[in-house]
Coordinates of C-alpha atoms and ligand atoms in Angstrom, one line a residue:
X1 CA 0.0 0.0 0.0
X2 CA 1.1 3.5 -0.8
X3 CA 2.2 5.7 1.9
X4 CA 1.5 9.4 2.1
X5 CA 2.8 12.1 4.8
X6 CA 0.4 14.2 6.9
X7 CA 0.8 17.4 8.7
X8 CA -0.9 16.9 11.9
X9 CA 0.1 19.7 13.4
X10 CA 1.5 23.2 13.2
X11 CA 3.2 25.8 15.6
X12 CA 5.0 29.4 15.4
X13 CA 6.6 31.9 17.5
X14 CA 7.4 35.4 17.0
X15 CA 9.6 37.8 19.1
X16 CA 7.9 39.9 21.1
X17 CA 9.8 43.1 19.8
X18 CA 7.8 45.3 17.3
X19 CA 9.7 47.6 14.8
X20 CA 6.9 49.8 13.3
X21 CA 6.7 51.9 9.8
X22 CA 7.3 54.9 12.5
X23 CA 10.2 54.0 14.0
X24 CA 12.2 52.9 10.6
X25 CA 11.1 56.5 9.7
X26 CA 13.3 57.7 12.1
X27 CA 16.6 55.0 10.6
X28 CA 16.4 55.7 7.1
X29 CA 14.6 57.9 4.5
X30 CA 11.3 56.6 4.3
X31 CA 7.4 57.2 5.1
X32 CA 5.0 54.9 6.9
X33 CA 3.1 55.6 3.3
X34 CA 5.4 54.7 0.9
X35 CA 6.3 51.4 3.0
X36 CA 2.6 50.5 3.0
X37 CA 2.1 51.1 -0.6
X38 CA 5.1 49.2 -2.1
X39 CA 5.0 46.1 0.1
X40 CA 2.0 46.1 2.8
X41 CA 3.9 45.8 5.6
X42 CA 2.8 48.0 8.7
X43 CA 5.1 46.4 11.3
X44 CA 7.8 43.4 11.5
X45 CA 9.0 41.5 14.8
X46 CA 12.7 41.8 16.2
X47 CA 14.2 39.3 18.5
X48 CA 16.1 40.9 21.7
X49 CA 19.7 40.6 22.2
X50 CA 19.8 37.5 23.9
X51 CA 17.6 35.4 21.3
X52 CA 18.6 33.3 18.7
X53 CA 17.0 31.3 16.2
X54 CA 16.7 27.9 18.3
X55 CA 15.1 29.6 21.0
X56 CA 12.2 30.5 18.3
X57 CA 12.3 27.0 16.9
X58 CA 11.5 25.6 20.1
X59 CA 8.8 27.0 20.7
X60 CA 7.5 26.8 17.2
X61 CA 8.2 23.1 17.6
X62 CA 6.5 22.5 21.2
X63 CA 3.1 24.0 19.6
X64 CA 3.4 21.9 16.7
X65 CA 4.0 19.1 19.0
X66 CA 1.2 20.0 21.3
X67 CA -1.4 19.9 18.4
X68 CA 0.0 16.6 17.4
X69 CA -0.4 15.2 20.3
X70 CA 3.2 14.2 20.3
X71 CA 6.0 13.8 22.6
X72 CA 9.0 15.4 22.1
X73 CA 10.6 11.6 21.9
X74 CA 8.3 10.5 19.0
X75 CA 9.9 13.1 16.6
X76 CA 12.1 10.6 14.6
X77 CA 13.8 13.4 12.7
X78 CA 13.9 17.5 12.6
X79 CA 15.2 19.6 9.6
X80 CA 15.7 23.5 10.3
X81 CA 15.8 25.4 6.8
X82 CA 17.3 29.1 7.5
X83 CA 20.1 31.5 6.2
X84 CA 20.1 32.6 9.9
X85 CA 21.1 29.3 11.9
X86 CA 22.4 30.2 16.0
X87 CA 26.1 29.2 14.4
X88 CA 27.6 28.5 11.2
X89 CA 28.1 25.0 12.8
X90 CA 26.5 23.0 14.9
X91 CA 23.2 22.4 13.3
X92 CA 20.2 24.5 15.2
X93 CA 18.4 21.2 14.3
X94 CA 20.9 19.5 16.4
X95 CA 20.8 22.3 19.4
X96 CA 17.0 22.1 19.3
X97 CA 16.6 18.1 19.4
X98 CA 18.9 18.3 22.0
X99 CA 16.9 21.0 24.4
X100 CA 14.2 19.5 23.8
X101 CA 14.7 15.6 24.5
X102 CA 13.6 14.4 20.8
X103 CA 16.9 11.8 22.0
X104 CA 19.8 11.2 18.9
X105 CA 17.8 11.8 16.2
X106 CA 18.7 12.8 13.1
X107 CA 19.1 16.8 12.8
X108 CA 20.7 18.9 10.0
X109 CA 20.0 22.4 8.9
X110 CA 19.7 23.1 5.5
X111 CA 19.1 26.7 3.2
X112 CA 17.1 27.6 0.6
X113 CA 16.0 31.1 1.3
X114 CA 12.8 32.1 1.7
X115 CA 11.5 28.8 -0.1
X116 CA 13.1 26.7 2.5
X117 CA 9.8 25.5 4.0
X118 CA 8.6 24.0 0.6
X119 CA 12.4 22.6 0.4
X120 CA 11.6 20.9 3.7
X121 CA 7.9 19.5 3.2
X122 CA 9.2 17.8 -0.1
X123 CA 12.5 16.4 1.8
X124 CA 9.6 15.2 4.7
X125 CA 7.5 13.6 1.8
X126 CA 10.0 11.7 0.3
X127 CA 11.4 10.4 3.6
X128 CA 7.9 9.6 4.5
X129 CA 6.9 8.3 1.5
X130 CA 10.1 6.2 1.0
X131 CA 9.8 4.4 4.5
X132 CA 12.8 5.8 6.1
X133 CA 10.8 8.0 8.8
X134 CA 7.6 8.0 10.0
X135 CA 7.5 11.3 12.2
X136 CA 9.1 14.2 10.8
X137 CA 9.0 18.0 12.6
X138 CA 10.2 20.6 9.7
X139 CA 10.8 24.0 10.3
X140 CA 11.6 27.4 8.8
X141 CA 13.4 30.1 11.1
X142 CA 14.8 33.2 10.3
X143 CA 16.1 36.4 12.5
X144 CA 16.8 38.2 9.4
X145 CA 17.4 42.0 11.7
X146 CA 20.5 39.8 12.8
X147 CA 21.7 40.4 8.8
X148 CA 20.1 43.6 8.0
X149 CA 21.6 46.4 6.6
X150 CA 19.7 49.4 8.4
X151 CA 21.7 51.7 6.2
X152 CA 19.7 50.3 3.0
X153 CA 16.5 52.0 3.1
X154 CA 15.3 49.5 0.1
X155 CA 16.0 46.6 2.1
X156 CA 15.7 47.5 5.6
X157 CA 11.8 47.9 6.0
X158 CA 11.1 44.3 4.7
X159 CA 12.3 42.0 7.0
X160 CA 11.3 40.4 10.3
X161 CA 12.0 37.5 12.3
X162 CA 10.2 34.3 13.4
X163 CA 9.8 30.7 13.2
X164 CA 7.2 28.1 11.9
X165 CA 7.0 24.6 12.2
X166 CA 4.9 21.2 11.5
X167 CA 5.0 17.9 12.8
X168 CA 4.6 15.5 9.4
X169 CA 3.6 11.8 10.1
X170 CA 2.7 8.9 7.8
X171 CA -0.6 8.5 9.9
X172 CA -3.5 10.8 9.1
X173 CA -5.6 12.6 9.1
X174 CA -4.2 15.9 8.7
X175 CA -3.0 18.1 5.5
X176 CA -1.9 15.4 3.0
X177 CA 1.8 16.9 1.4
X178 CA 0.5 16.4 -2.2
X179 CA 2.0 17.9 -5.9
X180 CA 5.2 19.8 -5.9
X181 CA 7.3 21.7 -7.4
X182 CA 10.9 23.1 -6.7
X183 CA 13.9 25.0 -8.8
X184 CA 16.6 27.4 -8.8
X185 CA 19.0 29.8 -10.9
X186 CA 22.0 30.4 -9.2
X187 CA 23.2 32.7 -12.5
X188 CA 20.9 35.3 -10.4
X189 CA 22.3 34.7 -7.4
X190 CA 24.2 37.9 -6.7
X191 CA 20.6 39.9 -6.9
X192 CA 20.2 38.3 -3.4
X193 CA 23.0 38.5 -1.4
X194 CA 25.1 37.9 2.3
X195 CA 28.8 38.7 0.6
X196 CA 30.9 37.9 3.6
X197 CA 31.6 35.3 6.2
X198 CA 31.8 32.3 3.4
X199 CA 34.7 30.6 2.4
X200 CA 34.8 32.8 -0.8
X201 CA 34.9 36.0 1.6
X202 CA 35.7 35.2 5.0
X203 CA 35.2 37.4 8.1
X204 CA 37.5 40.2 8.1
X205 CA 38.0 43.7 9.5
X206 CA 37.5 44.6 5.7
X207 CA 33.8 42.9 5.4
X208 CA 33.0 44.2 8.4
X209 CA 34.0 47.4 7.5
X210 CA 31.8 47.0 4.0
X211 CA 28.9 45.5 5.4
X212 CA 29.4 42.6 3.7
X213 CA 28.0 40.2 6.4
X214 CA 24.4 42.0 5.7
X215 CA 21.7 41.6 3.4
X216 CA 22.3 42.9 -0.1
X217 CA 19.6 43.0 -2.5
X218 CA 18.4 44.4 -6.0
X219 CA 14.8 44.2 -4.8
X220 CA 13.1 45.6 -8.7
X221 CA 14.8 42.7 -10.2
X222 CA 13.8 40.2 -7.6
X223 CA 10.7 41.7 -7.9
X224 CA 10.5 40.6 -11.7
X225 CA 11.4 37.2 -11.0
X226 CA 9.4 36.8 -8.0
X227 CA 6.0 37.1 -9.8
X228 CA 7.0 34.8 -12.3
X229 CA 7.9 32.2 -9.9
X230 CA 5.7 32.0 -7.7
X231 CA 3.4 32.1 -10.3
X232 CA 5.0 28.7 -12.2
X233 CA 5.5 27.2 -9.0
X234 CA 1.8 27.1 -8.1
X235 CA 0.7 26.1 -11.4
X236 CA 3.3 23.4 -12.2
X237 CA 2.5 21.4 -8.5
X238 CA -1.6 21.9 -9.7
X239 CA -0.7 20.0 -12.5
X240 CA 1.5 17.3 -10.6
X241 CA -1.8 16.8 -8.1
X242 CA -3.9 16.6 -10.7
X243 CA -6.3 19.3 -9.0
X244 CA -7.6 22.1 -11.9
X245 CA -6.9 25.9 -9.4
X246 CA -11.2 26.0 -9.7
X247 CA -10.6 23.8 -6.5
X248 CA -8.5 25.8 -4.5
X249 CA -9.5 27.0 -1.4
X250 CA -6.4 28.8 0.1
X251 CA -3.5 30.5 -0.7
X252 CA -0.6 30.3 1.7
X253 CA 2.3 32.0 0.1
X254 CA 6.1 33.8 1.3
X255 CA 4.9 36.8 2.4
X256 CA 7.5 39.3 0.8
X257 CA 5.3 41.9 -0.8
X258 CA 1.9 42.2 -0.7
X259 CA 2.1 43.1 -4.3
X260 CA 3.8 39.6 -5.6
X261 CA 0.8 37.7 -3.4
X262 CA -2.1 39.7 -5.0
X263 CA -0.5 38.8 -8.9
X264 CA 0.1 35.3 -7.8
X265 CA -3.7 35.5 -6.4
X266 CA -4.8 36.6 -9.8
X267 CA -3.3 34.3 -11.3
X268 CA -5.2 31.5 -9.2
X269 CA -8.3 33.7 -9.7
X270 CA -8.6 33.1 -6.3
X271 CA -11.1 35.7 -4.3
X272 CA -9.7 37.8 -1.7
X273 CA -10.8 36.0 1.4
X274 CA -9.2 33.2 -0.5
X275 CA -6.0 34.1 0.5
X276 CA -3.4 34.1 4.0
X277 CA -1.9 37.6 4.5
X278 CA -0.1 38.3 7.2
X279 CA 2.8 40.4 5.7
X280 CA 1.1 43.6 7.8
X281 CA 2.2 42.0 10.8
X282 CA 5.5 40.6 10.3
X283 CA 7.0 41.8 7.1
X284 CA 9.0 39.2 5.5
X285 CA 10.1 36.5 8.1
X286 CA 11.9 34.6 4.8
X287 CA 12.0 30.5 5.9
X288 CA 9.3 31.4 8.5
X289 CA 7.0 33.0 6.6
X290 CA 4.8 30.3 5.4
X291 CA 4.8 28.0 8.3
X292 CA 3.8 31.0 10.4
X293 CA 1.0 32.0 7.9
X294 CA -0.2 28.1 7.3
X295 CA -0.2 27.9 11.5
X296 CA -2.4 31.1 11.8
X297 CA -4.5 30.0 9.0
X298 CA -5.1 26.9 10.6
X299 CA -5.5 27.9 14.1
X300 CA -8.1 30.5 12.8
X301 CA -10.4 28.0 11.3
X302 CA -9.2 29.5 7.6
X303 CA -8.5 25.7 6.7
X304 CA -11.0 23.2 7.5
X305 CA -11.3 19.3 7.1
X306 CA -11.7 19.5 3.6
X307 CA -9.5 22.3 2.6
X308 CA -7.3 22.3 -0.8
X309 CA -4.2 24.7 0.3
X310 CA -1.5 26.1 -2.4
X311 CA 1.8 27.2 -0.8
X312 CA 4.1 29.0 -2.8
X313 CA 7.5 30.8 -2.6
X314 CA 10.6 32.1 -4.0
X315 CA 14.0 33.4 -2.4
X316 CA 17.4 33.0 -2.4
X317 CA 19.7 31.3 -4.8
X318 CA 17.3 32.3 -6.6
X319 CA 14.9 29.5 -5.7
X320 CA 11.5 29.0 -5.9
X321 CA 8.9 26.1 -4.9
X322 CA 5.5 25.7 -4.5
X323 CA 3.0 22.4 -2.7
X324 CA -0.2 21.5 -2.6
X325 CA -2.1 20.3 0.5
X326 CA -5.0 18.5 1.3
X327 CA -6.4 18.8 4.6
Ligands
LIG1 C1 12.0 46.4 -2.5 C2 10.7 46.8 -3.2 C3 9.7 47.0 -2.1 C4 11.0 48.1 -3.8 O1 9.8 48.5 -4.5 P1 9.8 49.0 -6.0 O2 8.4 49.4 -6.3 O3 10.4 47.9 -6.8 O4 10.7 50.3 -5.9 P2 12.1 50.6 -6.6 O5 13.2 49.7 -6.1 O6 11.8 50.6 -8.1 O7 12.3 52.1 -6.1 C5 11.4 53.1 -6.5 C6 11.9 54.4 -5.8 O8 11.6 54.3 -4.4 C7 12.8 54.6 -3.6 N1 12.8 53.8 -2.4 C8 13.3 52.5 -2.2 N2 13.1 52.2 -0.9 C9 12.4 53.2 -0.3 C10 11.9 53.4 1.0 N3 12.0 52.5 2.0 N4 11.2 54.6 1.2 C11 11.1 55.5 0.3 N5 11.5 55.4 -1.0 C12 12.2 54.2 -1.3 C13 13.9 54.2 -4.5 O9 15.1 54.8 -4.2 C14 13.4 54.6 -5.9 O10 13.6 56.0 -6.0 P3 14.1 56.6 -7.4 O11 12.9 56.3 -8.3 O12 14.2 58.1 -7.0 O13 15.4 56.0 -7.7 C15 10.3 45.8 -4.2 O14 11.1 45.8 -5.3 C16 10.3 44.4 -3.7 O15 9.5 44.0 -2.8 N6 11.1 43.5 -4.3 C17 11.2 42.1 -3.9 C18 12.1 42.0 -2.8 C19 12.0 40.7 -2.1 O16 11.0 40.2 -2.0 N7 13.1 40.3 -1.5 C20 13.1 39.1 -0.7 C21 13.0 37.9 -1.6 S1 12.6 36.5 -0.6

């Protein structure tokens, strides 16, 4: 008999710290207005100076446990997508099935930008589908403020920090992981950007001094590629599910401008109350984004038993992906 991978539950946790339009007006050229307009984002969450991403994660990952009524020592596995893990080495995976008892699981980080939660699911289905696990937790994290450049008024009022995460099992019911899709260009790589602290640049007085170890981003011509995208992405896992988009319910994408959601909505021909948006709230939270959306959106009653959800995204690398889920 075939076997399919469920999430059966869903968590997130966001700093309590809250950078509004107002106070970025005060950092860098900018208005509350034009921030608004451009992207939709009203506010964005900032971790304090003694949080890192693992403490997020595990609390994203205890509520995602609570609703699947698991114990932290069923979790045969955790992967941790972020560009922002606690240390370049070891793992956060590792550090958080550690504090948390999950025992010596396997644990490993991995990064895909702000698609790094659709990276994750399809890594969960195949493991789940293939036999090799049978409870999976996947999570996206991100503390992006850790990276930003607050000098970069074009970059600067985007980004937030948080963390999502769902507990994936081969037992149902829950949101069956169902078509996919997942790709990347590196040859547009540089539009989207930490230049220093790699092996190709390492940390240095001189990338310090050059802001290299902050975000850099050419955010019109991520903007291009973005639509399109997410756009392909949703469409090409449709077709892989077999499901025509007349039957979709939900959009769940990345929440990095409100403008790329509503073109990727129009494309679905999806009706507003057809579609998450959180983006006012948090701004872009990058690997968090969707978890934390697709937790909300659950919690809220926005999916229900029979739901058919669409998750899309795109990010660094460039990469994009997209799933399709069927609660
Ligand atoms: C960054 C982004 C909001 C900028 O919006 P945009 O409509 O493309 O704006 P542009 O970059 O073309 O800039 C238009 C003008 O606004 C100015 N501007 C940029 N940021 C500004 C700010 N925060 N406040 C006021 N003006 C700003 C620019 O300097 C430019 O001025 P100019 O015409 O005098 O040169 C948009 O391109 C975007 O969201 N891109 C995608 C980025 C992204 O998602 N990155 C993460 C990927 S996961």
């Amino acid at each position: 008999m075939s076997r399919n991978a469920y999430i059966v539950g869903t968590g997130h946790a966001v700093p309590d710290g809250i950078i509004t339009n107002a106070d970025l007006e005060k950092i860098v050229d900018t208005s509350d207005e034009w921030i608004v307009t451009r992207t939709g984002i009203k506010e964005r969450r900032r971790v304090d100076a003694e949080t890192a991403s693992s403490d997020l994660v595990a609390e994203a990952v205890l509520n995602a446990l609570d609703m699947a009524g698991w114990k932290p020592e069923d979790v045969q596995g955790i992967i941790v997508g972020t560009v922002t893990p606690d240390y370049p080495f070891p793992s956060t995976a590792a550090l958080v099935a550690d504090r948390l008892n999950m025992g010596k699981i396997p644990a490993y980080d991995f990064e895909a930008g702000c698609t790094a939660f659709i990276y994750g699911l399809i890594q969960a289905k195949a493991f789940i589908e293939s036999g090799i696990l049978d409870r999976i937790v996947v999570v996206g994290v991100d503390c992006l403020t850790r990276i930003t450049n607050w000098d970069d008024r074009s970059s600067c009022i985007l980004f937030g920090d948080g963390a999502g995460a769902v507990a994936v099992s081969s037992e149902g019911p829950g949101g069956r992981l169902g078509g996919w899709h997942w790709g990347s260009d590196g040859s547009l790589g540089e539009y989207l950007i930490q230049w220093g602290g790699g092996s190709r640049n390492p940390a240095s007085h001189e990338t310090v001094d050059k802001n290299h170890h902050t975000i850099y981003m050419e955010g019109s011509r991520i903007f291009k590629h973005a639509v399109r995208a997410m756009h392909d992405s949703c469409m090409e896992a449709l077709k892989r599910d077999g499901t025509p988009k007349k039957d979709v319910d939900l959009l769940v994408s990345h929440q990095a401008n409100l403008r790329i959601i509503d073109a990727t909505a129009r494309a679905l021909e999806l009706e507003p109350e057809q579609v998450y948006i959180n983006i006012q709230k948090y701004g872009n939270t990058s690997a968090a984004s969707i978890p934390i959306a697709l937790d909300e959106a659950h919690r809220s009653g926005a999916i229900s038993e029979s739901s058919t959800v669409v998750l899309a995204a795109f990010g660094a690398g460039l990469t994009w992906g997209g799933m399709i889920l069927h609660w």
